[in-house]
XYZ file of C-alpha atoms in Angstrom:
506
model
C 27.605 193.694 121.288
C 25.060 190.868 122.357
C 21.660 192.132 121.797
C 19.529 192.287 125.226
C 15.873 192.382 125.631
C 14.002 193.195 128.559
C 10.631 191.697 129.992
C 7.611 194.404 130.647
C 5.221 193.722 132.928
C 2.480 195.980 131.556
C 0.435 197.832 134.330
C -2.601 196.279 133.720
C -1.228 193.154 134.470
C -0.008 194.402 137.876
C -3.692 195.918 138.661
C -5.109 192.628 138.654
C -2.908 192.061 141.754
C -4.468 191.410 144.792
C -2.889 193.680 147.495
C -0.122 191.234 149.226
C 2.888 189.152 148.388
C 3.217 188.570 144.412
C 5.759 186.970 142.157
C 5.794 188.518 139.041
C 8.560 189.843 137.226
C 9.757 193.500 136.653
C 12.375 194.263 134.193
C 16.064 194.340 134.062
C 18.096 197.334 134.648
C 20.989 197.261 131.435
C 24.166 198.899 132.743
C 26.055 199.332 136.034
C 22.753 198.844 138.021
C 22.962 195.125 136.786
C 26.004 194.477 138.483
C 26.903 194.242 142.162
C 24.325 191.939 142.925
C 21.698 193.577 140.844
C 18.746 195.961 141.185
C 15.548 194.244 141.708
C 13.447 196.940 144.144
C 10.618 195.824 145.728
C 10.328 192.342 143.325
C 8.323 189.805 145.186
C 7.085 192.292 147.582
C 3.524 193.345 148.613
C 1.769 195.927 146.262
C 0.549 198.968 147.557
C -1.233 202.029 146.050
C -0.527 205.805 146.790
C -2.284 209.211 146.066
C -0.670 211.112 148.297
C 3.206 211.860 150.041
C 1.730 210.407 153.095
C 0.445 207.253 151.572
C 4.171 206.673 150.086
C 5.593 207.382 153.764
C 2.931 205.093 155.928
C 3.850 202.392 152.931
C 7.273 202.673 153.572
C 7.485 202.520 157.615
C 4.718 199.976 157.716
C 6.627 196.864 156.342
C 7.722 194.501 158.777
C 11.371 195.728 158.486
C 12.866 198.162 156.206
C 14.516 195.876 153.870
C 11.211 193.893 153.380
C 10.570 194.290 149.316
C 8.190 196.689 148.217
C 6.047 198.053 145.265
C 4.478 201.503 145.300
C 2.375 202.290 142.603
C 1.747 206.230 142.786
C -1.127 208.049 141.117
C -1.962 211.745 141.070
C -0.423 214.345 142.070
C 2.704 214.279 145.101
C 2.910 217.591 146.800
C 4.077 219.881 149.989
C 0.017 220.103 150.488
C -0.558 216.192 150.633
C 2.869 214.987 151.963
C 3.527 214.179 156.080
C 6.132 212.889 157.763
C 5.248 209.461 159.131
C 7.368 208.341 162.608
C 8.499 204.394 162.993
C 12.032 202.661 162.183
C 12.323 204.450 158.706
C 13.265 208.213 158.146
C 10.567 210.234 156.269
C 9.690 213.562 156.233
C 7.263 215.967 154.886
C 9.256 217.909 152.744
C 10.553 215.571 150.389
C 9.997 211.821 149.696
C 13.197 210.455 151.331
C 14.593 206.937 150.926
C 16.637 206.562 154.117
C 18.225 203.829 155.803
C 15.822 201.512 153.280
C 16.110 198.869 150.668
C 13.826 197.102 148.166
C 11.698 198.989 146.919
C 9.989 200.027 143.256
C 7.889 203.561 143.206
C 6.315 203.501 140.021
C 3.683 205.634 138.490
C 0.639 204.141 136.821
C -1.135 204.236 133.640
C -2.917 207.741 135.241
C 0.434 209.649 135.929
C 2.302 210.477 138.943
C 3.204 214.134 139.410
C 5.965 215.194 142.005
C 5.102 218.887 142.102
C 7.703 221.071 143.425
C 9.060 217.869 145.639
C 11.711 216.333 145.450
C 13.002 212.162 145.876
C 15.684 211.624 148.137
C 17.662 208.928 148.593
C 20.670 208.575 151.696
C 21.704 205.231 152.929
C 19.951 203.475 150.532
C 19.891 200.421 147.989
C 18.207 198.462 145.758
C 15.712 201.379 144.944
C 13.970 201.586 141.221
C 12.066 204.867 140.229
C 10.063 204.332 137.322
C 7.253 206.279 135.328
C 7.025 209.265 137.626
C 7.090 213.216 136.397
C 9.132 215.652 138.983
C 9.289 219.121 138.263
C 10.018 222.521 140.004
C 11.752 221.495 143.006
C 13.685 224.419 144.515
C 16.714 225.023 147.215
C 14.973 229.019 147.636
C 12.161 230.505 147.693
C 8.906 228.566 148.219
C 8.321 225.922 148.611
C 11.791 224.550 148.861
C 12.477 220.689 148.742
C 14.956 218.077 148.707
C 17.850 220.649 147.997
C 16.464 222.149 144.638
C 17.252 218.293 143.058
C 14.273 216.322 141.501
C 16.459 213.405 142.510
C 19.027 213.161 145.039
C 21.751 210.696 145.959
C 23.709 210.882 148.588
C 25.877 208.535 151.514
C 26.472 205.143 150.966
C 23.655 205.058 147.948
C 23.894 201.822 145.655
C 22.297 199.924 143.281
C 19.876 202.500 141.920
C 17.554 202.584 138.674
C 16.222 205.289 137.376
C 14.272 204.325 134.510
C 10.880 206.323 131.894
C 10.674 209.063 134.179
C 10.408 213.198 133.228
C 12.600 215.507 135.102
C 12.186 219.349 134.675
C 12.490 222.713 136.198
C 11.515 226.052 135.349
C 15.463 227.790 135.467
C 18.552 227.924 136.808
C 19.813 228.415 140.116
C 18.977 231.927 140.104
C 15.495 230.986 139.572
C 15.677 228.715 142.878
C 16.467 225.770 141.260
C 20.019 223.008 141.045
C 20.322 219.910 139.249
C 17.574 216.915 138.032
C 20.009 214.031 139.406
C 22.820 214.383 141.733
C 25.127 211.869 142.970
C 27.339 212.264 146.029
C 29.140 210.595 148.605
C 29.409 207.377 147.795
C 26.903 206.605 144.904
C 27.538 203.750 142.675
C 25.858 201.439 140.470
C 23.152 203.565 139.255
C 21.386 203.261 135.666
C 19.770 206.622 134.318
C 17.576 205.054 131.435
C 14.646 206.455 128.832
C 14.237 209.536 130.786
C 12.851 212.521 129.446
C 15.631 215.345 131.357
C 14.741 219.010 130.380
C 14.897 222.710 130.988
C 17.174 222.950 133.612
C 20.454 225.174 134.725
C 22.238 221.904 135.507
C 21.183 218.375 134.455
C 23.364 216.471 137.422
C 26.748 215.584 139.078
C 29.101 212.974 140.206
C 30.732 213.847 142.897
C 29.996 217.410 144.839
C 33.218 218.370 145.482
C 37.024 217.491 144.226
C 37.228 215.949 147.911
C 34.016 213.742 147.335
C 35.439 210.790 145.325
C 33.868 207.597 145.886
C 30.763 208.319 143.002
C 31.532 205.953 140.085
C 29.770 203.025 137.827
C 27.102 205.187 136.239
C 25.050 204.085 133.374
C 23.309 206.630 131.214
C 21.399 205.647 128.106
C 18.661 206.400 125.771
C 17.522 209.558 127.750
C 16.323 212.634 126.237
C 18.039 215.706 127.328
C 16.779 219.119 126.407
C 17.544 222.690 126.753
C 20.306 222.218 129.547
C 22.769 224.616 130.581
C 25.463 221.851 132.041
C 26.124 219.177 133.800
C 25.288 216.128 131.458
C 27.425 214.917 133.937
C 29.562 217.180 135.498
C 31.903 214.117 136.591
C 34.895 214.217 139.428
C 36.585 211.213 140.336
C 34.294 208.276 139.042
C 34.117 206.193 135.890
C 30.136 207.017 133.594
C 29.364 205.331 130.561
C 27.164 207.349 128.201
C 25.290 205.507 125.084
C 22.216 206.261 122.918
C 21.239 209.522 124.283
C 19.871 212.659 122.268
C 21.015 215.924 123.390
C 19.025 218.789 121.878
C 19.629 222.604 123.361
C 23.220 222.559 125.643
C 23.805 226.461 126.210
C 27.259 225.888 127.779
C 28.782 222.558 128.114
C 27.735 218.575 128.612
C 29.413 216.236 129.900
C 32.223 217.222 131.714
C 34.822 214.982 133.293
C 37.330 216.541 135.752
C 40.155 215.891 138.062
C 40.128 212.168 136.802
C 37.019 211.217 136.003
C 36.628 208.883 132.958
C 33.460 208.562 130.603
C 32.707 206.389 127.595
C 30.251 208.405 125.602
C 29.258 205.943 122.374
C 26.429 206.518 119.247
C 25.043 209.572 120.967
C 23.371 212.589 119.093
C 24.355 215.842 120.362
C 22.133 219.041 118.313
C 22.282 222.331 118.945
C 25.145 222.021 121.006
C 28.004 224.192 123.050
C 31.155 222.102 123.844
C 29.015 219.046 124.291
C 32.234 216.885 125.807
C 35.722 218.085 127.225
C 36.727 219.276 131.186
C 35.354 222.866 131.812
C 35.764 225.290 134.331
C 39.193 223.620 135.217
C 42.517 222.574 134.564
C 42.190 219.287 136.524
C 41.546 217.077 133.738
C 39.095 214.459 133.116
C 39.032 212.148 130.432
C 36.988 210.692 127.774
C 36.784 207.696 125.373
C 34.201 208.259 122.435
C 33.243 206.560 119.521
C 30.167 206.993 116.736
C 28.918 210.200 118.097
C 26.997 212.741 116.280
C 27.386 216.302 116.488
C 25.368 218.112 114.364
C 25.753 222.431 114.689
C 28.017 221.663 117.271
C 30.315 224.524 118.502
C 33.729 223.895 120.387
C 35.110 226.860 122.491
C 37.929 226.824 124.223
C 39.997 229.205 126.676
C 42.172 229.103 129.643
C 39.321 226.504 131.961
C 37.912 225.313 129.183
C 39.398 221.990 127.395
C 36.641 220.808 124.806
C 37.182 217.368 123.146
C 36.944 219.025 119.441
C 36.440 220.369 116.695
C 38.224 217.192 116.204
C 36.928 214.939 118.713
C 39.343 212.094 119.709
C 39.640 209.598 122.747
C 42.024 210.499 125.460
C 41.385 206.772 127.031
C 40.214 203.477 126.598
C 37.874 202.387 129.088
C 36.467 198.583 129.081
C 32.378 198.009 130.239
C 32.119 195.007 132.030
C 28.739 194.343 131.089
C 26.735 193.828 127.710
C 24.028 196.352 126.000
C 22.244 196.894 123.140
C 24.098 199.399 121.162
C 21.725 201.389 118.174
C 23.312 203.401 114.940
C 23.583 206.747 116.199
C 21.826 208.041 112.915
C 18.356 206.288 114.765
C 19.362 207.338 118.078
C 17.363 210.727 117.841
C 13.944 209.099 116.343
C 14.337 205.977 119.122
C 14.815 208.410 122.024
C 12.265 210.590 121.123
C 9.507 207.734 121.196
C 10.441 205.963 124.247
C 11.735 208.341 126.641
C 9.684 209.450 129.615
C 7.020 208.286 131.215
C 3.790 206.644 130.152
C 5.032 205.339 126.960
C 4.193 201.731 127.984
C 7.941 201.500 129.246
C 8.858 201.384 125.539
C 12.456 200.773 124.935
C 14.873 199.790 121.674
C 15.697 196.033 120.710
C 19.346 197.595 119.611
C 18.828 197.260 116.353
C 17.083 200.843 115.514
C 13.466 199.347 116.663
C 11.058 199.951 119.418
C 9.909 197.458 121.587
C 6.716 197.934 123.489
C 6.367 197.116 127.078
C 2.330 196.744 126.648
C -0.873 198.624 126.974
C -3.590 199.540 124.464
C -3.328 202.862 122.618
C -6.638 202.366 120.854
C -10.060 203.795 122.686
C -13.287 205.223 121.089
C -12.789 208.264 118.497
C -13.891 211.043 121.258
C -17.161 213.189 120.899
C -18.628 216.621 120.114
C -17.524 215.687 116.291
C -15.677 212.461 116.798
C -13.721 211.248 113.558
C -16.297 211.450 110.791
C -17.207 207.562 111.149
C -20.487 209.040 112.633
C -22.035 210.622 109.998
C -21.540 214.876 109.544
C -20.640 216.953 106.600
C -18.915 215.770 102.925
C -15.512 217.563 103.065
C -14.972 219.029 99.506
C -12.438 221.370 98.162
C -7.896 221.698 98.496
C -6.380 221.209 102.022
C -6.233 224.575 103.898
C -3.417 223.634 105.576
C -1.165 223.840 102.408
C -1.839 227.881 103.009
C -2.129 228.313 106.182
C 0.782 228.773 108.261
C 1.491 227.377 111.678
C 2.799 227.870 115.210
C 2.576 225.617 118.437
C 3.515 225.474 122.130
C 7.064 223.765 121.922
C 9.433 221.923 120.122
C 10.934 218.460 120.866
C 11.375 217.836 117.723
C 10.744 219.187 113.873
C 9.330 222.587 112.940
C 5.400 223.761 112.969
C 5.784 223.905 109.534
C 6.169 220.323 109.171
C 3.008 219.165 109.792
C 1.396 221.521 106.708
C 4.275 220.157 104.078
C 2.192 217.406 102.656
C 5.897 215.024 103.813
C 4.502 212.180 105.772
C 8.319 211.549 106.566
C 8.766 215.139 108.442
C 6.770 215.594 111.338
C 6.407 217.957 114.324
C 6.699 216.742 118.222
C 6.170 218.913 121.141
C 8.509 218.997 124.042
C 6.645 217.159 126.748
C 3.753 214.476 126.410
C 1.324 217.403 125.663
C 1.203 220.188 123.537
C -0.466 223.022 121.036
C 0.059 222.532 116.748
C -2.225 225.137 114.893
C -3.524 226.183 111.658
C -3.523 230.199 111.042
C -4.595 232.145 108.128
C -4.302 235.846 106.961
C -8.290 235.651 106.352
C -10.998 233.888 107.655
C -11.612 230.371 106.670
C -14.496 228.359 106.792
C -13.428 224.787 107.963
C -15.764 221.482 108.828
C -12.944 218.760 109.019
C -9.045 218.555 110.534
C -7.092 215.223 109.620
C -4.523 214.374 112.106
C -1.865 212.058 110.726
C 0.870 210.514 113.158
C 4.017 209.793 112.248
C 5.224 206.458 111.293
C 6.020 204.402 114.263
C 3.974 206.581 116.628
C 0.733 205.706 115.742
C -1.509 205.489 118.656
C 0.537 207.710 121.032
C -2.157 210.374 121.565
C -4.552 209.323 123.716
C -6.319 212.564 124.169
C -7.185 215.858 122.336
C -8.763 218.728 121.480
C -9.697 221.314 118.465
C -10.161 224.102 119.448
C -10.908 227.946 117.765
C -7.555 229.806 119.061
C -9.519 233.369 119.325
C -12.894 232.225 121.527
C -11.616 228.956 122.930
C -14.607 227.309 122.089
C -13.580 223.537 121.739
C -14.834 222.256 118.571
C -14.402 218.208 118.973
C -12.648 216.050 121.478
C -11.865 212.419 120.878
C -8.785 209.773 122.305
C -7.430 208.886 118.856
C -6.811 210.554 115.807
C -7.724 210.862 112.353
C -10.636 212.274 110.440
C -12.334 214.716 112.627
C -15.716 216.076 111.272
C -16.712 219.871 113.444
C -19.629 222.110 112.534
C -18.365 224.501 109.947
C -16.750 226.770 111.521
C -15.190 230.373 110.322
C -12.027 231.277 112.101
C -8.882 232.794 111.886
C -6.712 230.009 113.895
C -7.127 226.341 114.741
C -5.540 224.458 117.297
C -5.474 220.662 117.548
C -4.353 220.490 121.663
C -2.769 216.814 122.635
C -4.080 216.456 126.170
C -2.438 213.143 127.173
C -0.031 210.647 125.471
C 0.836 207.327 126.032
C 4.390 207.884 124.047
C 6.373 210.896 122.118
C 3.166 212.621 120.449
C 4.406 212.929 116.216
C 2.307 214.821 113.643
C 3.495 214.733 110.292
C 0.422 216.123 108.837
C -2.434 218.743 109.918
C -4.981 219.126 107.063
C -7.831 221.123 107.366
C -10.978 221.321 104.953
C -13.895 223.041 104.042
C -17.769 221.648 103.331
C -19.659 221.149 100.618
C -22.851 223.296 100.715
């Protein structure tokens, strides 16, 4: 495969942008996106910035037509509260942010973050549309308040040429929690890319195709996104032709991708972990079919029955199906370390050169070493005795990746992630200890991801230091029971591979 690199235009660079027409250039979409005449958004277009639903509406319906290019850049957080419908030739409302009847546009979220709270992104009758950097969570079809169908994104009628690119897509359930799918595609959706993004705890990641009647949805690209904990639906896939490459799949209760009635997908160097029937057609005897090739599926289990057809324990192709476009392709044995540092937003639109390395798209990880104890370079107590850590135990608030217990095993090649850009590791003891310095120690190749943390005493809260990057961190002595280190804001996958903790000298 030809090796392909994208250009990043870093956000600062965008900033400096006077409000108006500008030239510069956005990156590529790799995949089915490229084709067709390729997805460029709002490239060229004036620059606009947006706080609020409303803002992204009046930006929208106040171009001089609706094709007119466009670039939003979206801060803060998107809600019901902040979000009206705004009346002229384009079709918003104020329950959803809906792409309708529209073309040419980029929504992107800046350096800050852009938080779609319980509202969804809709697009119908729609083209040359790129989503980029933007976290969407919660949206619901019942209950309150509902949005956009219960899909963070949603495709539907005559819908092409569509990027989805570094974004985080999440709810809190299943459908009987109010909730359906992250992406869905219908009527007529092609030439969509689904890159870097961070897809997690969900019933039902997304379709192709709604129905076994709806069967125009084809040419979708899906690679280097980080699915977790998802029931199904990694496509569920009726009709149309996907293409699935370099994507980690860690926590599928049920099944993953799942080609019916037809439908054809080339799934190549993925990772699938913790995994039920992670390819095959399900819930059907119409088949679908599937052409794979340097997959890995590690404690993997295959059940089958009377609807159920997975593709193993013996995986093998059932078709050969020819990509008419060219991609980096990584080992599948990095596949799991590159996803994990590039998907999702505010990673600096970080992506892989193909060849098992990160490329970064820009921005500065570095920053001052915090306050209320800082990281020792300031003076404070001479550490002195064994690492605590080494007999302490551990827990945390989630797991993307790696156990607590990795961050107290004195392996700088084992490391703990959490789940999302933030997150709880902590220290705990079976007796009090008496502690005046934590070392935080990233992981190789994520150094400089956190951006922003705390220590804090687990039983009073009291927040012992606070700083924006990591390393020595000197605290009064303290005695306690239970120390967390809390990452309050990331630039890229957050990786400890070692918490020490240490007394002081008298």
């Amino acid at each position: 495969m030809n090796n392909m690199k994208k250009k990043i235009i870093p956000h600062s660079v965008a900033c400096a942008l006077l409000l108006g027409a500008s030239n510069f250039a956005f990156a590529a979409p790799i995949g089915y996106a490229s084709l067709n005449g390729g997805t460029t958004g709002g490239e060229g277009g004036q620059v606009v910035y947006a706080s609020t639903g409303t803002e992204i509406n009046q930006a929208m319906c106040n171009r001089a037509a609706d094709d007119t290019p466009l670039i939003i850049y979206v801060s803060g957080v998107i809600n019901h509260a902040n979000t009206t419908k705004i009346s002229g030739s384009c079709d918003t409302t104020g329950e959803e942010i809906q792409f309708k009847r529209v073309s040419n546009i980029s929504l992107i979220g800046t350096d800050s973050g852009a938080l779609f709270d319980e509202i969804g992104i809709h697009l119908r009758e729609t083209s040359n549309i790129i989503i980029r950097n933007i976290h969407i969570r919660n949206v619901k079809k019942s209950g309150s308040p509902t949005s956009n169908g219960g899909d963070a994104i949603g495709m539907e009628t005559d819908v092409h040429n569509i990027w989805i690119d570094h974004n985080e897509l999440e709810a809190s359930g299943g459908e009987k929690d109010g909730y359906d799918s992250l992406i869905d595609m219908k009527a007529g959706t092609q030439y969509v890319t689904v890159s870097y993004n961070y897809i997690h705890h969900s019933g039902r990641g997304g379709l192709m195709g709604s129905s076994d009647s709806d069967t125009e949805n084809t040419f979708v690209t899906f690679h280097h996104n980080h699915y977790e904990d998802i029931d199904s639906r990694l496509p569920l896939l009726r009709h149309g032709t996907a293409h699935a490459f370099n994507n980690y799949y860690n926590g599928i209760s049920k099944s993953g991708m799942n080609p019916r009635i037809g439908g054809q997908i080339k799934a190549e160097n993925n990772h699938f972990e913790n995994a039920q029937n992670p390819i095959g057609t399900f819930y059907t005897d119409d088949m679908g079919f599937w052409d794979i090739s340097g997959n890995i599926f590690e404690n993997v289990t295959w059940i089958s029955n009377e609807s159920n057809h997975p593709a193993g324990p013996n995986p093998v192709s059932t078709t050969s199906i020819s990509i008419p476009y060219s991609y980096p392709l990584d080992n599948s044995e990095c596949v799991r370390g590159i996803v994990l540092e590039t998907a999702g937003p505010n990673t600096n639109f970080a992506i892989s050169d193909g060849n098992c390395s990160v490329e970064s798209g820009g921005g500065d990880n570095g920053g001052d070493n915090g306050s209320g104890g800082g990281d020792g370079s300031d003076g404070g107590s001479e550490v002195s005795g064994d690492n605590l850590a080494l007999i302490a135990g551990s827990d945390g608030s989630s797991k993307g990746y790696g156990s607590y217990g990795d961050v107290r095993d004195g392996d700088m090649s084992s490391y703990w992630s959490p789940s999302g850009s933030t997150g709880r590791i902590s220290l705990k003891w079976s007796e009090p200890q008496t502690i005046g310095m934590v070392v935080i120690k990233e992981a190789s190749g994520f150094e400089g991801n956190i951006t922003g943390w705390t220590v804090t005493d687990h039983e009073t809260g009291t927040v012992l230091a606070t700083g924006t990057s990591v390393g020595e961190i000197t605290i009064d002595p303290t005695t306690l029971s239970k120390v967390n280190f809390n990452i309050t804001s990331s630039s890229g996958t957050p990786a400890i591979a070692e918490f020490e903790s240490y007394a002081t000298s008298e």
